[in-house]
Short mmCIF file of N, CA and C in Angstrom, two decimals:
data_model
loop_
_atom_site.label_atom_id
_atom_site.label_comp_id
_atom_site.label_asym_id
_atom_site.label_seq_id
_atom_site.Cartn_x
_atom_site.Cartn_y
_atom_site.Cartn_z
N UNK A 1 13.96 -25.40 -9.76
CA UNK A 1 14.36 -24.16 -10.37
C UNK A 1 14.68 -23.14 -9.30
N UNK A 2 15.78 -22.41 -9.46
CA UNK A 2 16.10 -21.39 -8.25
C UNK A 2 15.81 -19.79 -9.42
N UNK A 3 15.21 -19.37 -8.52
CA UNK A 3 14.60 -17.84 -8.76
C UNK A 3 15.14 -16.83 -8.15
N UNK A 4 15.33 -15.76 -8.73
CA UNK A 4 16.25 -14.64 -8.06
C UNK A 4 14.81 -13.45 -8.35
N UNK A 5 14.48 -12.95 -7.15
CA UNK A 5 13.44 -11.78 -7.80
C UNK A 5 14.67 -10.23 -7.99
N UNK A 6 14.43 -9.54 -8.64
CA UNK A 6 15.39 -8.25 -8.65
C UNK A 6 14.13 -7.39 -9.88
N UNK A 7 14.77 -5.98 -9.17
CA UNK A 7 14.15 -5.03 -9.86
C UNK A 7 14.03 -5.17 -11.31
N UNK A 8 13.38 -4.89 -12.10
CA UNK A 8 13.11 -4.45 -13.43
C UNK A 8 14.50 -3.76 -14.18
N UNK A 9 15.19 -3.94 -15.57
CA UNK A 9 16.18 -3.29 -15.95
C UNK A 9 15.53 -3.45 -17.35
N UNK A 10 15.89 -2.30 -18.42
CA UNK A 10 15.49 -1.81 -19.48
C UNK A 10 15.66 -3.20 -20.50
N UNK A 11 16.92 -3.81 -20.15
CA UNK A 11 16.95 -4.97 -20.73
C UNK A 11 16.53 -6.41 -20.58
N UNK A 12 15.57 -6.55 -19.57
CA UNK A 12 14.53 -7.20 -19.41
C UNK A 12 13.31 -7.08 -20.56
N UNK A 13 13.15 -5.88 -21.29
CA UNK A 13 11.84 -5.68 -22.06
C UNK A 13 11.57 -7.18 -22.61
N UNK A 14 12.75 -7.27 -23.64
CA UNK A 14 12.17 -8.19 -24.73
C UNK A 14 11.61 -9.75 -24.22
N UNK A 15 12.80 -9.96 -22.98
CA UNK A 15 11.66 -11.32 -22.31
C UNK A 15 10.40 -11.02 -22.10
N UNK A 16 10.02 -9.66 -21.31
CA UNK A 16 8.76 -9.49 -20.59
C UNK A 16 8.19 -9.84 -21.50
N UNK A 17 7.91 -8.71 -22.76
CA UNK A 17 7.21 -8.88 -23.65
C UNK A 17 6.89 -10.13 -24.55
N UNK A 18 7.62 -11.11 -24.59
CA UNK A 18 8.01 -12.52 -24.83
C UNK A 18 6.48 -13.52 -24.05
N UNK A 19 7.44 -12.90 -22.85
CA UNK A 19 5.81 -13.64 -21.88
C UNK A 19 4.77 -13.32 -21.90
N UNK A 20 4.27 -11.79 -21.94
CA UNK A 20 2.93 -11.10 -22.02
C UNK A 20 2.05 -11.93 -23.09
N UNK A 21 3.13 -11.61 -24.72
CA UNK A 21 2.49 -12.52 -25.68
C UNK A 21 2.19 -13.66 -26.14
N UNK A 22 2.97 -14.45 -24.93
CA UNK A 22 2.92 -15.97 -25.28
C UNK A 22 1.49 -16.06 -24.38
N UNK A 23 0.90 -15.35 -23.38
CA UNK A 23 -0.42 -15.46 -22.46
C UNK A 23 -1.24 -14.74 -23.50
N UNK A 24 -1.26 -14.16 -24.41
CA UNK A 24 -2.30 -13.31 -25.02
C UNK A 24 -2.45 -14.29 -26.04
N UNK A 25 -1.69 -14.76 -26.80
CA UNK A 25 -1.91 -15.92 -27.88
C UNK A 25 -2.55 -16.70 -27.61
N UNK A 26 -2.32 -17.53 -26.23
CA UNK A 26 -3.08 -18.44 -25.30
C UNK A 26 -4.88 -18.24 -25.71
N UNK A 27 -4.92 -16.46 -25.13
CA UNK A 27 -6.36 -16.14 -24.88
C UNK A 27 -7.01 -16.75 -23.28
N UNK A 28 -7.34 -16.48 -23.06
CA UNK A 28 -8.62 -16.18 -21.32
C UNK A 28 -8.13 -15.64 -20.32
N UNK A 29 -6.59 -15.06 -20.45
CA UNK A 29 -6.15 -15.27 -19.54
C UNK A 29 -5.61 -13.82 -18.32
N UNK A 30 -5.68 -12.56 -19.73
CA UNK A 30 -5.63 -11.63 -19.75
C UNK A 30 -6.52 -10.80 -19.91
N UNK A 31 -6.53 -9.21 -19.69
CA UNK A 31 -7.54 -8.22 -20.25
C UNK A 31 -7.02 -7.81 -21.67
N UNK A 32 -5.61 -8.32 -22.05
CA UNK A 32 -4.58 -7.59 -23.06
C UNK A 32 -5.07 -8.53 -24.48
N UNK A 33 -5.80 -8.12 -25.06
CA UNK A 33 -6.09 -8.99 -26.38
C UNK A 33 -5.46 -9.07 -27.80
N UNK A 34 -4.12 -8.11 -28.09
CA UNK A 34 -3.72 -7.88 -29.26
C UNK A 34 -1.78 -7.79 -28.79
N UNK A 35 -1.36 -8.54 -29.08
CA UNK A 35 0.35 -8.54 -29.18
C UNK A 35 0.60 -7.22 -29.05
N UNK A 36 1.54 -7.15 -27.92
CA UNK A 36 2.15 -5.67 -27.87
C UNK A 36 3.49 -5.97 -28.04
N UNK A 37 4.28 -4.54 -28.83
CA UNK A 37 5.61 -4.81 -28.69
C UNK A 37 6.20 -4.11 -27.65
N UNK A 38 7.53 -4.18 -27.52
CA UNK A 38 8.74 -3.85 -26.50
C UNK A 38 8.45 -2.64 -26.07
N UNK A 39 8.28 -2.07 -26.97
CA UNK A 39 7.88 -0.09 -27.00
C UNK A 39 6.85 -0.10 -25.89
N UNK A 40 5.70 -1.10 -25.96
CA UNK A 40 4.57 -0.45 -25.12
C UNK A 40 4.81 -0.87 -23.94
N UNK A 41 5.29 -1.86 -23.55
CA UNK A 41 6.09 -2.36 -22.04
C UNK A 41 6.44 -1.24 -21.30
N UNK A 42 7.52 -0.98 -22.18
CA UNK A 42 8.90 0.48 -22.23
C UNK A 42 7.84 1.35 -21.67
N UNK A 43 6.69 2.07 -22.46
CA UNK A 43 5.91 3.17 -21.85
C UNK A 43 5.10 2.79 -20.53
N UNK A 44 4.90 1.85 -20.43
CA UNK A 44 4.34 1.45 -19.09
C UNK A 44 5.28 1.67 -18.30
N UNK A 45 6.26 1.08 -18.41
CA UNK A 45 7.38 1.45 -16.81
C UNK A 45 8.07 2.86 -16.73
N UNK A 46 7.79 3.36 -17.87
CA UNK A 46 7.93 5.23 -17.99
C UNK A 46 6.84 5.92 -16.97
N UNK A 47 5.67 5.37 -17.29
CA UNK A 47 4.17 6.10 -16.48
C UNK A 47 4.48 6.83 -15.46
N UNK A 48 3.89 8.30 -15.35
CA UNK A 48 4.09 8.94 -14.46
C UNK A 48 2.98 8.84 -13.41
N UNK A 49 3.58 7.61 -12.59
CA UNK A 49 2.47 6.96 -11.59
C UNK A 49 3.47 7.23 -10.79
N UNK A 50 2.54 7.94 -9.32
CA UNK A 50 3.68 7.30 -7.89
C UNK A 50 3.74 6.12 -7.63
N UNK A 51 4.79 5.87 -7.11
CA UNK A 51 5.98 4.48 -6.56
C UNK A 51 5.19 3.66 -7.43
N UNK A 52 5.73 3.63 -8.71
CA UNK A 52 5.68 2.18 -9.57
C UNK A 52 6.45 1.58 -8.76
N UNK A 53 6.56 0.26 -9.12
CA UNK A 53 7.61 -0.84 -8.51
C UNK A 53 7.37 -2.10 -9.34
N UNK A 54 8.63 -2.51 -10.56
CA UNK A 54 8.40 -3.05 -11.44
C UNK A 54 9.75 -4.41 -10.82
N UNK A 55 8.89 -5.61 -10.81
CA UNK A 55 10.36 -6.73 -10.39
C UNK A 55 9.81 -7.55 -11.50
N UNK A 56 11.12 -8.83 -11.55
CA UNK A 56 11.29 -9.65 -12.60
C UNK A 56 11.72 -10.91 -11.44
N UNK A 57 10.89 -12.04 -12.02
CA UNK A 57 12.01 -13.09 -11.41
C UNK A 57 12.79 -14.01 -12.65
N UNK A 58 13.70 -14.33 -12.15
CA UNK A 58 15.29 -14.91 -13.64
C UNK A 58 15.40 -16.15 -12.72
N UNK A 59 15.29 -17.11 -13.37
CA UNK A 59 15.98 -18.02 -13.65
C UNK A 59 17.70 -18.42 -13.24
N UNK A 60 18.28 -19.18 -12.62
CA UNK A 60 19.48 -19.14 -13.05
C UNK A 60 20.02 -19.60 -13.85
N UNK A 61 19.57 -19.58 -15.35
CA UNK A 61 20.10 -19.08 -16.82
C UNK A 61 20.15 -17.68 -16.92
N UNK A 62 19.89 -16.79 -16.37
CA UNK A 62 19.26 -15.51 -17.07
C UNK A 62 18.04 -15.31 -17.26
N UNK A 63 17.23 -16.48 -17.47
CA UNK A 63 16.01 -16.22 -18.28
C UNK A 63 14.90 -15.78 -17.38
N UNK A 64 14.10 -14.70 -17.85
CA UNK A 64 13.27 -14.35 -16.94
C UNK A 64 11.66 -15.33 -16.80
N UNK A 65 11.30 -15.10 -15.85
CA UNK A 65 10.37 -16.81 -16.02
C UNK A 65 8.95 -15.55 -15.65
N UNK A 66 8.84 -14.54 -15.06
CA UNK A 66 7.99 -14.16 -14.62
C UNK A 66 8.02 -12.36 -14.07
N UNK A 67 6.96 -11.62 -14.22
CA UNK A 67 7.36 -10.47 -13.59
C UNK A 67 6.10 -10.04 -13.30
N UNK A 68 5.92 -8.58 -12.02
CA UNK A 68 4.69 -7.99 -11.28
C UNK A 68 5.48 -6.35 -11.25
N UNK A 69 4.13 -5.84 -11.63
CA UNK A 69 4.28 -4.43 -11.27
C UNK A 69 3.22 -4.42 -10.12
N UNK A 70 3.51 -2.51 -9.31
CA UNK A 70 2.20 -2.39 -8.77
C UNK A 70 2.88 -0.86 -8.88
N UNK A 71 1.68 0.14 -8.50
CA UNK A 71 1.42 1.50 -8.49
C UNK A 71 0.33 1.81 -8.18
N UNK A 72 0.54 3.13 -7.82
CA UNK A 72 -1.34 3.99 -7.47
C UNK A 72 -1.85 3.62 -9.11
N UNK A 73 -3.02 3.78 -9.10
CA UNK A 73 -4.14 4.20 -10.07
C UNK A 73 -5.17 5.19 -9.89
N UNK A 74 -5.28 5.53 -10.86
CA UNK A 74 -6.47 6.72 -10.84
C UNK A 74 -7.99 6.04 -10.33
N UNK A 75 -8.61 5.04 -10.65
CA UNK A 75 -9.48 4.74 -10.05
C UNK A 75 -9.31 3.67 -8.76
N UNK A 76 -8.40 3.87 -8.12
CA UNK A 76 -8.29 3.45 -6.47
C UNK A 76 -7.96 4.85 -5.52
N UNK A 77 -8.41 4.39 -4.28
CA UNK A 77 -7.92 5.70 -3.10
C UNK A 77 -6.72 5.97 -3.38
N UNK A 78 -5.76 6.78 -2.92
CA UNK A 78 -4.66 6.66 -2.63
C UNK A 78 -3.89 6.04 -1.53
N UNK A 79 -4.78 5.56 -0.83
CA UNK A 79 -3.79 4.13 -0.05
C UNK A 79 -3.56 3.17 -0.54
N UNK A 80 -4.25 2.84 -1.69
CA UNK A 80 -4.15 1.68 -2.85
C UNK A 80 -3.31 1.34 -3.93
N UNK A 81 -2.66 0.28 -3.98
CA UNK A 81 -1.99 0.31 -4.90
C UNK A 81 -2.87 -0.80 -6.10
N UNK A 82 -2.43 -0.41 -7.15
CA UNK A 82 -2.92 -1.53 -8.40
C UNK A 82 -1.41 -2.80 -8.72
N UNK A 83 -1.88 -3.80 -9.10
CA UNK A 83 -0.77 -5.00 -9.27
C UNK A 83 -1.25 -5.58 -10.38
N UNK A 84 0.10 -6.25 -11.05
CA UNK A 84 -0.22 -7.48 -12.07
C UNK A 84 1.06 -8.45 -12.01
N UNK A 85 0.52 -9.57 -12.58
CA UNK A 85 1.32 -10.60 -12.64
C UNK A 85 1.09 -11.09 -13.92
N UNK A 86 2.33 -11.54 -14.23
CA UNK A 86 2.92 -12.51 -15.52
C UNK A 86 3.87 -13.25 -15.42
N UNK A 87 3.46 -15.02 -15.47
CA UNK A 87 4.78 -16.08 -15.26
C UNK A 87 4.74 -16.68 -16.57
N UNK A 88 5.80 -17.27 -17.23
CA UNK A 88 6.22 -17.76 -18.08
C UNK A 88 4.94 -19.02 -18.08
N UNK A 89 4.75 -19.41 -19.59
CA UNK A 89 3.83 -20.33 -20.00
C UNK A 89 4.49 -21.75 -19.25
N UNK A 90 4.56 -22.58 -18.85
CA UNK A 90 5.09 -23.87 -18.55
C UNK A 90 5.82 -23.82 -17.15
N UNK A 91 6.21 -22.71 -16.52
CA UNK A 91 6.36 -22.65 -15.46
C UNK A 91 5.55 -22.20 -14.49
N UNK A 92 4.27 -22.40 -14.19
CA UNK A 92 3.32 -21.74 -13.49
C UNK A 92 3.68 -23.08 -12.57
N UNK A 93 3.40 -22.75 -11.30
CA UNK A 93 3.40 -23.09 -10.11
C UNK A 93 4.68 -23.69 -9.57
N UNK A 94 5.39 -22.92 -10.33
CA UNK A 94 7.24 -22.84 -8.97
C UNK A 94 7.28 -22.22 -8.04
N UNK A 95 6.03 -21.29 -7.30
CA UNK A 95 6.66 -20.37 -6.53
C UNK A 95 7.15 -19.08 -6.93
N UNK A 96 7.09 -18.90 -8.63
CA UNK A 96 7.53 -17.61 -8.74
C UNK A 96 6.32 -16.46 -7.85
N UNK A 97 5.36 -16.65 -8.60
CA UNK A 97 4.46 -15.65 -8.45
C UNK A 97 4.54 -15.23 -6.44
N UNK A 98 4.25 -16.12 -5.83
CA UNK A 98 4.79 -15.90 -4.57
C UNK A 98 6.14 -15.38 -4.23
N UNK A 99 7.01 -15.78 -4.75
CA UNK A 99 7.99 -14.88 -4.57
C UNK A 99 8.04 -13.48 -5.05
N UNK A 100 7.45 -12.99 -6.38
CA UNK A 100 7.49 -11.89 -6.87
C UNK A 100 6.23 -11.20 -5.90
N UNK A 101 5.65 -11.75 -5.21
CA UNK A 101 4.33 -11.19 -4.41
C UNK A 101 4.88 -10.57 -3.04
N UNK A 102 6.30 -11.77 -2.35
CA UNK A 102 6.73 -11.43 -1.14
C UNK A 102 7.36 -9.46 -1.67
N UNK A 103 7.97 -9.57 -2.72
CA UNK A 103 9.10 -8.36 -2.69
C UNK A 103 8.32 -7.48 -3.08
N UNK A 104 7.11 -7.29 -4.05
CA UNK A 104 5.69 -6.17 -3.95
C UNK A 104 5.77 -6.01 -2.67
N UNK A 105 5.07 -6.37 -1.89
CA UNK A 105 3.73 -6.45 -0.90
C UNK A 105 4.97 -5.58 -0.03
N UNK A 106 6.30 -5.93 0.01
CA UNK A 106 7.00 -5.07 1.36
C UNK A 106 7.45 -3.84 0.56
N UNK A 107 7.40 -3.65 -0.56
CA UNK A 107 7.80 -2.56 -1.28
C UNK A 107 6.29 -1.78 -1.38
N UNK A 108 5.26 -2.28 -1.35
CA UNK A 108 4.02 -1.26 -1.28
C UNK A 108 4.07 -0.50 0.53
N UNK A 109 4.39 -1.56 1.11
CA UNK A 109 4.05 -1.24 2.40
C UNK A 109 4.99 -0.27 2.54
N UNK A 110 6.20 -0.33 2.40
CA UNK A 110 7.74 0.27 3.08
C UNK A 110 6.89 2.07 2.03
N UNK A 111 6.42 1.70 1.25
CA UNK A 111 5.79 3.07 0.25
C UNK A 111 4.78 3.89 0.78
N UNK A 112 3.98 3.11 1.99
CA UNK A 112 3.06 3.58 2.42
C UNK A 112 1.86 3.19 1.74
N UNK A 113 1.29 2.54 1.20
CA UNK A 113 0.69 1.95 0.63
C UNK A 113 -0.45 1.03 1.41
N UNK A 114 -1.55 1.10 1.98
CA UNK A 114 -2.16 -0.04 3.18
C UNK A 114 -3.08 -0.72 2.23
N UNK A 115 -3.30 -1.07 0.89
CA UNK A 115 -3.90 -2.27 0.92
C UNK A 115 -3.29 -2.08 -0.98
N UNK A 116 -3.53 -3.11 -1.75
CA UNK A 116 -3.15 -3.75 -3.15
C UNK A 116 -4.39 -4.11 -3.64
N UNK A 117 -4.75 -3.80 -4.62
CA UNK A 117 -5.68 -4.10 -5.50
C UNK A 117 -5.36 -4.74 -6.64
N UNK A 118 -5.97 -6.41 -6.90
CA UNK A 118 -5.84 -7.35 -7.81
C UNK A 118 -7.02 -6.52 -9.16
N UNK A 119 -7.38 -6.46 -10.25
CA UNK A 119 -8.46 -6.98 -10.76
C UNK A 119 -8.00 -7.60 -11.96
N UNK A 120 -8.84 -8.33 -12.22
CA UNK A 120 -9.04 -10.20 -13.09
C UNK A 120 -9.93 -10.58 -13.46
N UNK A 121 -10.32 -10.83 -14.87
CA UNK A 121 -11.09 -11.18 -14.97
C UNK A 121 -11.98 -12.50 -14.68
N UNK A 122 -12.77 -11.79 -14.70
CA UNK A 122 -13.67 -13.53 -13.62
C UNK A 122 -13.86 -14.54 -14.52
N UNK A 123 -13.18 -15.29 -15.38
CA UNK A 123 -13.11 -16.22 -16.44
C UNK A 123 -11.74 -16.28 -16.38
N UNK A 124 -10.94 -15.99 -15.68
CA UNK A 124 -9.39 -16.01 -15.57
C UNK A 124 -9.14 -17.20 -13.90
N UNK A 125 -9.87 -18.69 -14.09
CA UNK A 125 -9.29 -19.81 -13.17
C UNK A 125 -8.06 -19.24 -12.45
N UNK A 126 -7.12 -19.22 -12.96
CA UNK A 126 -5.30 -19.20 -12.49
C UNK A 126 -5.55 -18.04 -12.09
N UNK A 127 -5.69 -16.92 -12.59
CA UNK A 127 -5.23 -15.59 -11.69
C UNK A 127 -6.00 -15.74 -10.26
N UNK A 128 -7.59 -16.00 -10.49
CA UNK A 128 -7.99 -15.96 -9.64
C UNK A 128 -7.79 -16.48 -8.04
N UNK A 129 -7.19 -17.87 -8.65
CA UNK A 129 -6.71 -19.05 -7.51
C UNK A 129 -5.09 -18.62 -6.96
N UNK A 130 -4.53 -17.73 -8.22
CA UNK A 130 -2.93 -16.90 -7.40
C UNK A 130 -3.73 -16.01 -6.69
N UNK A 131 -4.38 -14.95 -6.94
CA UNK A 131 -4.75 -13.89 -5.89
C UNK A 131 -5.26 -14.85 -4.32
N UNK A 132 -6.13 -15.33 -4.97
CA UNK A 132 -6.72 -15.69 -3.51
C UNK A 132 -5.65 -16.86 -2.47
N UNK A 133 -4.24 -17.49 -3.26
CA UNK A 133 -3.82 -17.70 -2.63
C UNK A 133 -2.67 -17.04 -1.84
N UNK A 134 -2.32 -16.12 -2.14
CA UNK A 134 -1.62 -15.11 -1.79
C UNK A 134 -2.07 -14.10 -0.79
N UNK A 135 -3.60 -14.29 -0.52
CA UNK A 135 -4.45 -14.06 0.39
C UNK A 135 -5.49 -12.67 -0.10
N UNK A 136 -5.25 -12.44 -1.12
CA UNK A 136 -6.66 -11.54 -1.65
C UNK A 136 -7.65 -11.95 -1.53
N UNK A 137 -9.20 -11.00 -1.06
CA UNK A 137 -9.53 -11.30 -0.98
C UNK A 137 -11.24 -10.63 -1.95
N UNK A 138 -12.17 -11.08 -2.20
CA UNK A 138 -13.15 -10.02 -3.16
C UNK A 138 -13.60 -9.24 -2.33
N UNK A 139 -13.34 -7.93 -3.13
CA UNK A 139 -13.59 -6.47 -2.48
C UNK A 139 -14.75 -6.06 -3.37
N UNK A 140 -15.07 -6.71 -4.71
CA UNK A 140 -15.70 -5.78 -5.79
C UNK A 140 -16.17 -6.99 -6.68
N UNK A 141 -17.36 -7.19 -7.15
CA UNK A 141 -17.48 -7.85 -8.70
C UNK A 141 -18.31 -6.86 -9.42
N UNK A 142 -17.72 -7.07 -10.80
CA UNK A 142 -18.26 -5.95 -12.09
C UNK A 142 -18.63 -7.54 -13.11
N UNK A 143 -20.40 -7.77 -12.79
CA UNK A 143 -20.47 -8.84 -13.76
C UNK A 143 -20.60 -8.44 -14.80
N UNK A 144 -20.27 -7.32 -15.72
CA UNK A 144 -20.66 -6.27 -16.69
C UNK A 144 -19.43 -5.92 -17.52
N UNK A 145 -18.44 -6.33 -16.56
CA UNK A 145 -17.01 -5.95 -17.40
C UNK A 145 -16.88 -6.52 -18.87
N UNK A 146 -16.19 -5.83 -19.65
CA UNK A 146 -16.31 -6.59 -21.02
C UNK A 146 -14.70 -5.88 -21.37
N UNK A 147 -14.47 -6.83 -22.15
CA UNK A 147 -13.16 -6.71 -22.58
C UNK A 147 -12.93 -5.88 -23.95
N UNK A 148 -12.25 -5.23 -24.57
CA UNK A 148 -12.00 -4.09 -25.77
C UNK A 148 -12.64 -4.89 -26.84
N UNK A 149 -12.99 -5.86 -26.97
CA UNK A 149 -13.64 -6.85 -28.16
C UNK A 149 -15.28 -6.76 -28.31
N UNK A 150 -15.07 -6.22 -26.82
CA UNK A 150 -17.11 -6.01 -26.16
C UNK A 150 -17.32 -7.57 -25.84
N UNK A 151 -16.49 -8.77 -25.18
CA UNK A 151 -16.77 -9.61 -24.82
C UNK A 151 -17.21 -9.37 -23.43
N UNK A 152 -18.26 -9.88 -22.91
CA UNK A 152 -18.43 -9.64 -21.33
C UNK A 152 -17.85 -10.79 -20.72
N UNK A 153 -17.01 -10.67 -19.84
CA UNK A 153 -16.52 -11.94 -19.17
C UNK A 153 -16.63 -11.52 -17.35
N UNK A 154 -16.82 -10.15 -17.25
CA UNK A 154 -16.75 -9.62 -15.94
C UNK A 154 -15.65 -9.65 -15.28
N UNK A 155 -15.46 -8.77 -13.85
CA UNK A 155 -14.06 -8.68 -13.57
C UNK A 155 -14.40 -8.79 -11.82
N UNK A 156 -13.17 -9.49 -11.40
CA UNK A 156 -13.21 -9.82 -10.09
C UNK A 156 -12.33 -8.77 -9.24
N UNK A 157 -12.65 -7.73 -8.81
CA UNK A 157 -11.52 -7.03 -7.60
C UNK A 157 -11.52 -7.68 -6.63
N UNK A 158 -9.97 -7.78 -6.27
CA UNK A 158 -9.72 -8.42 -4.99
C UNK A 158 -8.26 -7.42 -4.61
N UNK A 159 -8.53 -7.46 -3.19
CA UNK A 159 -7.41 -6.62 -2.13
C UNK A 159 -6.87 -7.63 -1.21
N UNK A 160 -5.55 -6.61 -1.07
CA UNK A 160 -4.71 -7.37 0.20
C UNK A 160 -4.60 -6.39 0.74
N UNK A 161 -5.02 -6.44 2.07
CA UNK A 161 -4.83 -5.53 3.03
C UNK A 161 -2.93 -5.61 3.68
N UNK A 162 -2.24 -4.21 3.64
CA UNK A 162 -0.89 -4.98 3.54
C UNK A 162 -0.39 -4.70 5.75
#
């Protein structure tokens, strides 16, 4: 499969959202427990966060197979940025996520940005084994975390120093 990473465009929503919900249906895999539509995507990449930076990786069909945001957050320093990842159900381990990781990581840095903050829940196998192969590393465990259901599954912070 050849992958093109490129910025985020408004008409990307309905895949994103496509993928978000096909991982939430799944279940373990996310903090996101209830189907969101297009709209709430849409307000996320609105957020009046400094240097969002929203990419997609496509397919050469068009089809988008995978996408990562990152931005400040309110509960990190401000040298910190926050990140997420989402790859298409059946395509996990092409290389997207690494590729969508190479074009973050120089877009946090080129931002000023000196380290990325993963968090995941610690019952989340796959995220955990992408962060840490991408070279995150644990900065933080919250064995207490519980998810909007009041499930406790706990949450793993992990950083990349960039």
């Amino acid at each position: 499969m050849q992958v093109t990473i490129r910025a985020y465009d408004q008409k990307d929503l309905s895949q994103m959202t496509e993928i978000l919900n096909e991982i939430i249906e799944i279940g373990g895999t996310t903090a996101y427990l209830s189907p969101l539509k297009e709209s709430d995507l849409e307000s996320w990449t609105k957020r009046k966060v400094a240097h969002a930076r929203w990419n997609v990786a496509q397919d050469e069909t068009g089809q988008i197979v995978g996408f990562q945001w990152a931005e400040s957050h309110p509960n990190l320093p401000p040298e910190a940025a926050s990140i997420a990842t989402f790859v298409r159900v059946g395509v996990v381990g092409a290389g997207i996520g690494s590729k969508l990781f190479e074009a973050t990581s120089t877009q946090m840095r080129a931002l000023g940005f000196e380290w990325i903050n993963a968090s995941i829940r610690s019952d989340n196998d796959s995220g955990l084994r992408y962060y840490t192969k991408m070279g995150f590393i644990d900065w933080k465990v919250d064995p207490d975390a519980a998810l909007s259901d009041g499930r406790v599954t706990g949450k793993n912070h992990k950083r990349f120093d960039l």
